[in-house]
Short mmCIF file of C-alpha atoms and ligand atoms in Angstrom, two decimals:
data_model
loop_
_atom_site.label_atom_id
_atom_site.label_comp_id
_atom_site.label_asym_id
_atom_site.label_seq_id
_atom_site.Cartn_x
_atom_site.Cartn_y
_atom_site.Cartn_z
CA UNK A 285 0.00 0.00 0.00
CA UNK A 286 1.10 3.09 -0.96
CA UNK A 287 0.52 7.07 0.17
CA UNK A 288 -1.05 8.30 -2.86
CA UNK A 289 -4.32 7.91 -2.41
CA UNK A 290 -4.08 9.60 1.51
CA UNK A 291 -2.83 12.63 -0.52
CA UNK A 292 -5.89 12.05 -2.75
CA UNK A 293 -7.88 11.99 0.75
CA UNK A 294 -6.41 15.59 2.41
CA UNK A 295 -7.61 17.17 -1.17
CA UNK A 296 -11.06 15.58 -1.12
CA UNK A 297 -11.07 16.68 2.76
CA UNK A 298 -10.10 20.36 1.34
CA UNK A 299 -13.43 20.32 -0.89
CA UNK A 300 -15.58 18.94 2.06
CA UNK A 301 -15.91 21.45 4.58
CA UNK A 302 -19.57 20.89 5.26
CA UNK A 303 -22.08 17.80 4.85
CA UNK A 304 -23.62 19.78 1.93
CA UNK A 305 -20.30 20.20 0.15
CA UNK A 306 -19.11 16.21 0.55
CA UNK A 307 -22.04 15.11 -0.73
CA UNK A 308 -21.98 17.51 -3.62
CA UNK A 309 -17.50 16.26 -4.11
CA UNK A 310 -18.64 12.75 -3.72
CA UNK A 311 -21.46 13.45 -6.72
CA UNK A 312 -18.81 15.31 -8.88
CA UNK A 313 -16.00 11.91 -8.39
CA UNK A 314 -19.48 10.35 -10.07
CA UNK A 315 -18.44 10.77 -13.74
CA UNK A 316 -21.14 9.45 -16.37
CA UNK A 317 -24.01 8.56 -13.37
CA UNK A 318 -27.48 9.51 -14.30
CA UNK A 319 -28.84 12.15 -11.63
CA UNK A 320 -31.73 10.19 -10.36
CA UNK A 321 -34.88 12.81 -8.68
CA UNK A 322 -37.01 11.17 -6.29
CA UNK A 323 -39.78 13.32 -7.41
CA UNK A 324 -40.06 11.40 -10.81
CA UNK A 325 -40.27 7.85 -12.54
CA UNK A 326 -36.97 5.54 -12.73
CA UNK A 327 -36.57 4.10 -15.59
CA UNK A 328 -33.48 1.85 -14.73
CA UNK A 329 -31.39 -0.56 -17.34
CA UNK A 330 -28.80 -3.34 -16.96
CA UNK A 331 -25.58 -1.32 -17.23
CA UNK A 332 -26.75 1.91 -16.31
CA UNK A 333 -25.19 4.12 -13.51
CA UNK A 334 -27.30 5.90 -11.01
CA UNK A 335 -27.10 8.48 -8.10
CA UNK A 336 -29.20 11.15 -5.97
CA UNK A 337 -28.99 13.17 -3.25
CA UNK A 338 -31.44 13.66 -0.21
CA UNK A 339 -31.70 17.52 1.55
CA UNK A 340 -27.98 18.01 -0.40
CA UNK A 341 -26.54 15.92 2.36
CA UNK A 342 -26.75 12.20 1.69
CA UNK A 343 -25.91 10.37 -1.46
CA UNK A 344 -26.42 7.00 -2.90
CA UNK A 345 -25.08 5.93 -5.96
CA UNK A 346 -25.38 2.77 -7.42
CA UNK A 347 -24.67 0.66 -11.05
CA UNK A 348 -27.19 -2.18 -12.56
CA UNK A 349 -24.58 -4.70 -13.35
CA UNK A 350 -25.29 -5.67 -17.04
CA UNK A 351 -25.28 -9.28 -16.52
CA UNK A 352 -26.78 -11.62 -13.67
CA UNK A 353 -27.24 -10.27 -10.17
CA UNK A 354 -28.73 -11.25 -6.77
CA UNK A 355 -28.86 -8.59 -3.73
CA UNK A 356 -27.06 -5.35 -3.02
CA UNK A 357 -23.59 -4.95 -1.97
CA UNK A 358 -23.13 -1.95 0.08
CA UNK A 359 -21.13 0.32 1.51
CA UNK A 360 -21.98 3.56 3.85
CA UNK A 361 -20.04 6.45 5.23
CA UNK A 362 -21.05 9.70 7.09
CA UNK A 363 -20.65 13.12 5.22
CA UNK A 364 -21.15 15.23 8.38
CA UNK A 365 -18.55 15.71 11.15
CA UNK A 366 -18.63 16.97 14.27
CA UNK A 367 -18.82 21.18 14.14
CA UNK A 368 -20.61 24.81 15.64
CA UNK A 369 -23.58 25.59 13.74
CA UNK A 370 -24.32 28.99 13.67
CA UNK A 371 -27.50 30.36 14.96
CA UNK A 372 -30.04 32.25 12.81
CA UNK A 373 -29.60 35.45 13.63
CA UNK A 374 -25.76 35.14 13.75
CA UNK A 375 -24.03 37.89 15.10
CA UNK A 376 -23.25 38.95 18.73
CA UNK A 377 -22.57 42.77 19.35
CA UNK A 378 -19.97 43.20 22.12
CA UNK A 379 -18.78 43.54 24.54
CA UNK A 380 -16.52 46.47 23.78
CA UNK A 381 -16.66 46.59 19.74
CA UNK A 382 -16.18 42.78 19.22
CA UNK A 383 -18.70 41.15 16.87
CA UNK A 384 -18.86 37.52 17.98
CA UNK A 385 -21.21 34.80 16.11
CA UNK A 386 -23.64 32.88 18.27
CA UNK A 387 -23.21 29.27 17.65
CA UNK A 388 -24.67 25.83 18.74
CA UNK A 389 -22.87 22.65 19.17
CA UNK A 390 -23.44 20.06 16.22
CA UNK A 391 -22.12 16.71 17.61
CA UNK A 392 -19.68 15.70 20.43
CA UNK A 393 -16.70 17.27 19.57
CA UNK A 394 -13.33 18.30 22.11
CA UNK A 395 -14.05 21.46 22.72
CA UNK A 396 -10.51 22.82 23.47
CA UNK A 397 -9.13 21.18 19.68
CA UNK A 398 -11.65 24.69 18.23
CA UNK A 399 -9.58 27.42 19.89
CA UNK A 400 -7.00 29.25 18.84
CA UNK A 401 -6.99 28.10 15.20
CA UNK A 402 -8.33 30.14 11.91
CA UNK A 403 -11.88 28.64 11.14
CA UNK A 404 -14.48 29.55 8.62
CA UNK A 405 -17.70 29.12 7.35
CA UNK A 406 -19.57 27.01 4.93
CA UNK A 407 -22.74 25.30 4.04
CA UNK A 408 -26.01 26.32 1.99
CA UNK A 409 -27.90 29.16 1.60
CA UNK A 410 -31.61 29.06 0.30
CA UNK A 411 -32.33 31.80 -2.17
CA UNK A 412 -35.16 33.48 -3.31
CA UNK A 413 -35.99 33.00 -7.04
CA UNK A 414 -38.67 34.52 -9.17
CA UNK A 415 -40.22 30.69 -9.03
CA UNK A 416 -39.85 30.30 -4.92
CA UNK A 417 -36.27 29.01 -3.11
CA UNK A 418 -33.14 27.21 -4.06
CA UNK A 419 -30.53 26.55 -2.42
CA UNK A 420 -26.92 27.43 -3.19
CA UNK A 421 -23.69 25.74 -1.82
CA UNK A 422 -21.09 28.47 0.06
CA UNK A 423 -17.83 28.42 1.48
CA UNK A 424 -16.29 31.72 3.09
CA UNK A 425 -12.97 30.46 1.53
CA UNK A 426 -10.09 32.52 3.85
CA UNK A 427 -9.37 32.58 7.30
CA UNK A 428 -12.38 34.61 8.82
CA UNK A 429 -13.10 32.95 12.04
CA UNK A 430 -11.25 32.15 15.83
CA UNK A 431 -12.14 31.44 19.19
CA UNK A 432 -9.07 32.63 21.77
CA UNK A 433 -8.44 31.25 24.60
CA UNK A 434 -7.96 33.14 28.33
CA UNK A 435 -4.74 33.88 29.03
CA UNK A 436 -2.63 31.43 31.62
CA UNK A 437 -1.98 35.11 33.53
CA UNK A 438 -6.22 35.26 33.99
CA UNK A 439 -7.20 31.65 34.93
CA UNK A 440 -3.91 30.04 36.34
CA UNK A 441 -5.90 26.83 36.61
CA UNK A 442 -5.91 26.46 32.91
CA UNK A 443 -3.99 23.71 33.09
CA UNK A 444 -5.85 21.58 35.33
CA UNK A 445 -8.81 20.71 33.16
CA UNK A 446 -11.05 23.30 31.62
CA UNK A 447 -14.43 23.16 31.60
CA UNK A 448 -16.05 25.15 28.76
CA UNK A 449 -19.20 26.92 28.47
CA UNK A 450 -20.81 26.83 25.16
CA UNK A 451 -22.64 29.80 25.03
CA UNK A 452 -19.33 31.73 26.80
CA UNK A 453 -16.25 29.86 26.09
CA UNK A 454 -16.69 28.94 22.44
CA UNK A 455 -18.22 32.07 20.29
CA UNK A 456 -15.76 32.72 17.58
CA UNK A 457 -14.79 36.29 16.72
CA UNK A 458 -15.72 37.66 13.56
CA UNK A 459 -14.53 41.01 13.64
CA UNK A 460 -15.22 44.72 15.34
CA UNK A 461 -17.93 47.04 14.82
CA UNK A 462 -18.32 48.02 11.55
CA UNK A 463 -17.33 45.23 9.84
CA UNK A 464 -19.52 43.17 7.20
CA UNK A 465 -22.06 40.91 8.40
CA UNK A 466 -21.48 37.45 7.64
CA UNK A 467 -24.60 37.01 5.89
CA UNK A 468 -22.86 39.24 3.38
CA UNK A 469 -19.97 37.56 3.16
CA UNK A 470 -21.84 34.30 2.63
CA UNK A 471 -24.12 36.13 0.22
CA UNK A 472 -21.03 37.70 -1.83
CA UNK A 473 -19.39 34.28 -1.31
CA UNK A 474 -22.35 32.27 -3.48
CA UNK A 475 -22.89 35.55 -6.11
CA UNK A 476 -25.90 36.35 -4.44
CA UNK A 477 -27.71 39.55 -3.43
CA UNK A 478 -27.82 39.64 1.03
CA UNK A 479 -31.04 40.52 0.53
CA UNK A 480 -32.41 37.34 -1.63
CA UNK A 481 -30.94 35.10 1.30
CA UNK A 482 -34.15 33.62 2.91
CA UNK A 483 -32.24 31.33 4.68
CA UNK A 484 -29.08 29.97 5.93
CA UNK A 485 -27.48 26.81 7.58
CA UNK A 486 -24.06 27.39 7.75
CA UNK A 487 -21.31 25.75 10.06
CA UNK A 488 -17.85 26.23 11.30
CA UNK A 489 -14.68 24.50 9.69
CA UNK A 490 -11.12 24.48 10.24
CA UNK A 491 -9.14 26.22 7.97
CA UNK A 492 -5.77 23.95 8.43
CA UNK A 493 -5.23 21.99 5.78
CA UNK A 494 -4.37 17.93 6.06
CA UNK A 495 -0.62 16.85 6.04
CA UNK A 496 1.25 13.92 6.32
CA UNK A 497 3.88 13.56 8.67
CA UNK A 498 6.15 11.39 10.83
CA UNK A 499 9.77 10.17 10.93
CA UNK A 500 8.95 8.23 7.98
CA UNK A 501 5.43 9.86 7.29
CA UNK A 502 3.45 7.46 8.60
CA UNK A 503 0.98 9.48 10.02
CA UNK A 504 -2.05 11.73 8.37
CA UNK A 505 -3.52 14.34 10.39
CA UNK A 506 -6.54 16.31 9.12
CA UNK A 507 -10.23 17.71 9.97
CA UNK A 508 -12.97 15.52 9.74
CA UNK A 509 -11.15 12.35 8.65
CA UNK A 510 -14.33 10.35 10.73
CA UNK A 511 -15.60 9.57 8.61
CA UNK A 512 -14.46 11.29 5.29
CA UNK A 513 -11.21 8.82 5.51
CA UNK A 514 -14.03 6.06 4.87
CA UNK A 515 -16.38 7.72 2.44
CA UNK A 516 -13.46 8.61 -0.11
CA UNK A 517 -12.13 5.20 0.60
CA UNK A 518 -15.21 3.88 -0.02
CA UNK A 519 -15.81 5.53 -3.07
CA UNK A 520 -12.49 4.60 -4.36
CA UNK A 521 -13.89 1.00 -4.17
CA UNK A 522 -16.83 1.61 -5.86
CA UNK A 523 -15.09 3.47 -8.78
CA UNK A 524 -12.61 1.06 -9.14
CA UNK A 525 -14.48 -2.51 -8.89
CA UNK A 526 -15.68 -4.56 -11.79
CA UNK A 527 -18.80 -5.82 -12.68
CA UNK A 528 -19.96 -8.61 -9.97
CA UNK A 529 -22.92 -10.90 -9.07
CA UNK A 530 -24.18 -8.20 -6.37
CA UNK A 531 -25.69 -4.60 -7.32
CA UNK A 532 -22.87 -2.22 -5.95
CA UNK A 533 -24.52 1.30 -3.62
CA UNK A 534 -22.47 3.41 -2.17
CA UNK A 535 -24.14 5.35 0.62
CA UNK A 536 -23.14 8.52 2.35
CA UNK A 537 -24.95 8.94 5.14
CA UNK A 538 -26.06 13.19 7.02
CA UNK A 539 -26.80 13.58 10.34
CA UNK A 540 -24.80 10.82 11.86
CA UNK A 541 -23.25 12.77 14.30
CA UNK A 542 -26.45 13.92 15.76
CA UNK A 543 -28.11 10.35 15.78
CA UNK A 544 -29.21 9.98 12.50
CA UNK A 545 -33.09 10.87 12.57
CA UNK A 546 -33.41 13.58 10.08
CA UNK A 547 -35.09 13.13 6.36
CA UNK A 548 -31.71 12.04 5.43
CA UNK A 549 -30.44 10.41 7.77
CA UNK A 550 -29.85 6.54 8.15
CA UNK A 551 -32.44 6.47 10.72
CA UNK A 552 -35.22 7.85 7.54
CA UNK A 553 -36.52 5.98 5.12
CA UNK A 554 -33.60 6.73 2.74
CA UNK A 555 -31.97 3.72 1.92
CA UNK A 556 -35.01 1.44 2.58
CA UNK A 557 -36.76 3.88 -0.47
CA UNK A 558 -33.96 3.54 -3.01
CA UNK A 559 -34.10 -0.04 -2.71
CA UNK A 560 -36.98 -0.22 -2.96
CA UNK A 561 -37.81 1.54 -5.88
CA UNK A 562 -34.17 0.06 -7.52
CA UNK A 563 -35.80 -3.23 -6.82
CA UNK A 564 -39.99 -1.88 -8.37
CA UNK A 565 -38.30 -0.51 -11.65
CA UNK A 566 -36.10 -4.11 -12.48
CA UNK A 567 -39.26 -6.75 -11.50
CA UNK A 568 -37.45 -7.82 -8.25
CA UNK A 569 -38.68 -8.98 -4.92
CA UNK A 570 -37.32 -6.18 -2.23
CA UNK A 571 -36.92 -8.95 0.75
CA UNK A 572 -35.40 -11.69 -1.79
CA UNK A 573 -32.82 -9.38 -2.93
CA UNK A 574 -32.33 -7.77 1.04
CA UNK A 575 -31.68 -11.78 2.22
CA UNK A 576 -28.77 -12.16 -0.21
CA UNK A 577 -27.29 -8.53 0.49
CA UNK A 578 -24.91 -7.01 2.85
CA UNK A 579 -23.98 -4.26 4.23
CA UNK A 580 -20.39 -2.15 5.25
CA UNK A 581 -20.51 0.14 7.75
CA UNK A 582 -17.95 2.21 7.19
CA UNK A 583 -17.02 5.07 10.15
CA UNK A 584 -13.31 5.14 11.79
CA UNK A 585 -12.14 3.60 14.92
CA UNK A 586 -10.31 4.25 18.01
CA UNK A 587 -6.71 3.11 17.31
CA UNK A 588 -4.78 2.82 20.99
CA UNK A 589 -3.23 5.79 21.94
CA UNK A 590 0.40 6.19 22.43
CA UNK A 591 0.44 8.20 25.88
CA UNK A 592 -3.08 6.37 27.64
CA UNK A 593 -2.91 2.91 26.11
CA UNK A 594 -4.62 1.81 29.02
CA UNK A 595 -8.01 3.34 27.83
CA UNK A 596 -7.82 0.53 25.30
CA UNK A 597 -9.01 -3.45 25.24
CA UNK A 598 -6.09 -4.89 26.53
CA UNK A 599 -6.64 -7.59 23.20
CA UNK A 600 -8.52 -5.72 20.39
CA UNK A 601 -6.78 -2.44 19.89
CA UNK A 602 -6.16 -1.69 16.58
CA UNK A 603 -3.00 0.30 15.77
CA UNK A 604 -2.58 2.82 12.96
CA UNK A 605 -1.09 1.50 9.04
CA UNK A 606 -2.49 -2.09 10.56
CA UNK A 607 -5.25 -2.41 8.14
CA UNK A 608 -8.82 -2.42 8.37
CA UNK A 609 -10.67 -2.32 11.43
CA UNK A 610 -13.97 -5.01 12.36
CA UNK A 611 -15.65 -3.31 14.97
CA UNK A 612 -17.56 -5.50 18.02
CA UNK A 613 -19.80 -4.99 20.54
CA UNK A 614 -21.62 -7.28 22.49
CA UNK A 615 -24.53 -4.76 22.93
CA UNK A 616 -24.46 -5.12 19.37
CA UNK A 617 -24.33 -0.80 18.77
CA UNK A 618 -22.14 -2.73 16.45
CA UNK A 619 -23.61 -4.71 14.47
CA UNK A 620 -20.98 -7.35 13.55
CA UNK A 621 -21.61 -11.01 14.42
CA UNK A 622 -19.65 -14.11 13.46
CA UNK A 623 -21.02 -14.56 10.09
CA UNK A 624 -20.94 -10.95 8.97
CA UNK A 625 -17.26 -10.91 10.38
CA UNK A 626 -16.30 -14.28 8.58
CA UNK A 627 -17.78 -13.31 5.44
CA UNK A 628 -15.71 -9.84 5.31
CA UNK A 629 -12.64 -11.06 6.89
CA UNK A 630 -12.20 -13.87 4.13
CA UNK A 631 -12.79 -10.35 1.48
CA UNK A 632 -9.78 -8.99 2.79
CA UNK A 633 -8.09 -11.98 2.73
CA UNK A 634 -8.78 -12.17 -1.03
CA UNK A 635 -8.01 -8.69 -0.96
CA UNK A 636 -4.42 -9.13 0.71
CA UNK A 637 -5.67 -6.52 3.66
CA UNK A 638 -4.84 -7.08 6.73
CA UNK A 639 -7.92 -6.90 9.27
CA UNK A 640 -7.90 -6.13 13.27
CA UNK A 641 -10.50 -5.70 15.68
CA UNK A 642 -11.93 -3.68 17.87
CA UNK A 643 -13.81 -3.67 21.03
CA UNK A 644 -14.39 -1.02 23.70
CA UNK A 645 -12.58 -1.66 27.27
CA UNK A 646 -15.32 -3.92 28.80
CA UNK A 647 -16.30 -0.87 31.47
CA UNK A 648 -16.51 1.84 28.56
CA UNK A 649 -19.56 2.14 26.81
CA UNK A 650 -17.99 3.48 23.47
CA UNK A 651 -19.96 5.00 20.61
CA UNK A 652 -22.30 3.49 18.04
CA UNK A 653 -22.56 4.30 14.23
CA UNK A 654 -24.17 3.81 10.84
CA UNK A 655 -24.79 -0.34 10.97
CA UNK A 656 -27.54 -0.80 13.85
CA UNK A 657 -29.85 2.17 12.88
CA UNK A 658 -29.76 0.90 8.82
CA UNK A 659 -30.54 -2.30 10.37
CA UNK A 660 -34.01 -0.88 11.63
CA UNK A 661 -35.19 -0.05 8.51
CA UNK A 662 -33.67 -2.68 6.20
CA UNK A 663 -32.54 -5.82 8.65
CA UNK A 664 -29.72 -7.19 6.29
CA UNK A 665 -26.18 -8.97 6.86
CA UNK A 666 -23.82 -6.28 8.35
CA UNK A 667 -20.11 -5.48 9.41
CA UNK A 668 -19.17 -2.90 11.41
CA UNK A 669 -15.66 -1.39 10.16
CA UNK A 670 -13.46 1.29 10.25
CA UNK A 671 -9.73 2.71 10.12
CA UNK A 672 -8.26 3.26 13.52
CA UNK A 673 -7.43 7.01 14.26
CA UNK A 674 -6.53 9.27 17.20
CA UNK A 675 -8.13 11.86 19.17
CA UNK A 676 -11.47 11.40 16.96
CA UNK A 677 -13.90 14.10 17.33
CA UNK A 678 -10.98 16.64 17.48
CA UNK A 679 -11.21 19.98 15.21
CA UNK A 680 -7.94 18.10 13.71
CA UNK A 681 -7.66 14.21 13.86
CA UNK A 682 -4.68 11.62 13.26
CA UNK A 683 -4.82 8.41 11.29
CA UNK A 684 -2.59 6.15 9.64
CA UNK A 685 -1.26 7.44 5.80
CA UNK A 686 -1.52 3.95 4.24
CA UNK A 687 -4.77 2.85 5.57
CA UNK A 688 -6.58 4.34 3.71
CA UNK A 689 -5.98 2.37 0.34
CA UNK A 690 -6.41 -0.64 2.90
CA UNK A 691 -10.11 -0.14 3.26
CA UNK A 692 -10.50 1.22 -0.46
CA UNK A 693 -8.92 -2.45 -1.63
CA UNK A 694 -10.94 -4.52 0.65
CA UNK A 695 -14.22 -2.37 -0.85
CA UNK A 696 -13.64 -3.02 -4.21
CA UNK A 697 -13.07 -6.37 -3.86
CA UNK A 698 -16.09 -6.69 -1.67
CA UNK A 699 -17.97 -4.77 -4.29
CA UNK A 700 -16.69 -6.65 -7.18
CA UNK A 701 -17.93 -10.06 -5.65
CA UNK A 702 -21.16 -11.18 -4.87
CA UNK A 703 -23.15 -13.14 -1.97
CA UNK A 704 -25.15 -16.32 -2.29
CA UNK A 705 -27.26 -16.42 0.92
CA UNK A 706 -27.58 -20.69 1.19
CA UNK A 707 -29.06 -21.40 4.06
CA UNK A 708 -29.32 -19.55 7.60
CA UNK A 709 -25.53 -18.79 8.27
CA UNK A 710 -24.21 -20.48 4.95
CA UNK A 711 -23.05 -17.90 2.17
CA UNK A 712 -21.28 -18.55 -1.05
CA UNK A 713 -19.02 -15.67 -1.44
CA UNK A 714 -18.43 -15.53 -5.37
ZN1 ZN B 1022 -17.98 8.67 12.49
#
């Protein structure tokens, strides 16, 4: 495995700094797809190449192999990351002449990794047309945006564990008195009049870009690697994978961070629609094809840490460049299980990947992801995976700078193969 493709990743990461805009990269990588609307009829063909978007947020894309196929091979991701959403109503006057912006939190993120570093803004503006709204993608593209710290000289307890205050601690600075708003910014940002604007939902970003580093680079550091580090990998395998037995969809899931229940989210009726109608416009039987699928869930994973490797399973603690990453959980907020994990361990054997596991420390709780809330809506065979990282949830996270072709290998030979469901617990992997 090579770096190439985690230099690949840091630019990607640079044209993602909202959920709008990495759904909108992941649809331009798309070259030659049909741009399906759910508002109209699909007329679907063997060979054609398919995608849509949900709310500008999620994607699916997915390819009607031209010969025989059973079920759906798939893969998801998470286009949104941890981040501030700003308020309507934006700025804060004072005190003195500052202008601050009022933000809320979006997500769990470390607090302390969003000070002192230049941020910006981006997301979408809705725009007022002589037929009604549309909306309109926007990225503040320069360093606009920071949140500074107290002094050490004013709280000499700094060091002893901060506790921040959202609404005190973590309003960014925009500028003094006087200054534009950042409506009109934004507005002059899209090529928009301020006063068209009918409405906005824009978000902080960090303005650093991704690098790769180490005494022999081994290491990529970057925002929002969970879980863009997955979705480009797993578009990579999608791109790059021949024609199987399975129908290949690639998912890229909004709202994960906030536990999924939006109109776009894995916790709608997304994914269980597009199969659907995928399934209504090529005379299939939606549960037949659902028995014989399966499904990668695709969002990055705690790799042990170099100064607490005690916060770590003493057994199942994945370590960064060691491959990809089956994630376990006996409360099953991961939804692996001994035939999902056989099944996409002997992939990325075929693959020549090498796989690890992970489980939290049996008195941690961990997190949970993508795999169990698809699997309320459309109950089919699925892996939890990942790519083990540092400090995840950080305004700037750490992963491994060859892993990432890892996870894109074992995905396109998992989507270039195809599933044969048997019997209960018997699949012939083709
Ligand atoms: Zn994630």
């Amino acid at each position: 495995m090579d770096k190439g493709m985690t230099k690949d990743l840091l630019a990607f990461i640079g044209r993602c700094p909202s959920n709008f805009h990495t759904a909108a990269a992941v649809r331009r990588e798309l070259e030659g797809y049909e741009i399906l609307h759910e508002g109209e009829v699909w007329n679907l063909r063997p060979g054609g190449r398919y995608c849509l978007t949900r709310n500008g947020a999620s994607l699916i894309a997915f390819r009607v192999p031209a010969g025989e196929w059973q079920g759906f091979l798939l893969a998801a991701g998470h286009s949104d990351s941890p981040t501030f959403q700003i308020k309507t109503g934006g700025e804060v006057q004072g005190p003195e002449n500052y202008l601050r912006l009022n933000t809320e939190r979006y997500g769990g993120m470390l607090y302390d990794s969003w000070l002192d570093r230049p941020l910006s803004a981006a997301g979408r503006l809705l725009v007022r047309t002589d037929r009604g709204v549309e909306s309109r993608l926007v990225e503040i593209d320069r360093d606009l945006l920071l949140i500074p710290r107290v002094a050490i000289h004013m709280n000499r307890r700094a060091n002893e564990g901060m506790a921040y205050d959202p609404k005190q601690d973590l309003l960014p600075l925009l500028g003094l008195a006087g200054g534009p708003s950042l409506l009109s910014l934004a507005a002059e940002c899209a090529g928009v009049r301020e006063e068209d604007v009918a409405a906005s939902e824009l978000s902080l970003y960090v303005r650093e870009p991704g690098t790769i580093w180490g005494a022999a680079g081994e290491f990529v550091s970057a925002p929002r690697l969970d879980d863009l580090q997955c979705v480009y990998a797993a578009l990579r395998g999608f791109l790059s994978a021949s024609e199987g037995r399975g129908l290949p969809v690639l998912c890229v899931f909004d709202s994960e961070e906030v536990g999924s229940a939006t109109r776009q989210g894995a916790d709608g009726t997304l994914l269980r629609d597009v199969l659907g109608r995928i399934c209504a416009a090529l005379g299939r039987e939606l549960p037949v094809e659902i028995h014989h699928s399966f499904l990668v869930s695709a969002d990055n994973a705690h790799a042990v840490h170099p100064n607490h490797p005690e916060l770590a399973d003493p057994q199942n603690r994945p370590r960064l460049n060691g491959g990809v990453v089956i994630k376990h959980s006996a409360s099953r907020r991961y939804t692996t299980d001994a035939v999902t994990e056989a099944v996409f361990a002997e992939l990325c054997r075929r693959a020549g990947v090498p796989v690890q596991h992970f489980a939290n420390r049996s008195d941690m709780a961990g997190g949970s992801t993508l795999g169990n809330i698809v699997g309320s809506h459309v109950s089919l065979n699925t892996v939890d995976v990942g790519l083990g990282q540092l400090a995840m949830h950080s305004a700037y996270e750490t992963a491994g700078a060859l892993d990432t072709a890892y996870m894109a290998e074992a995905l396109k030979t998992f989507y270039s193969a195809g599933l044969t469901v048997r019997g209960d617990g018997e699949i012939e992997i083709h």
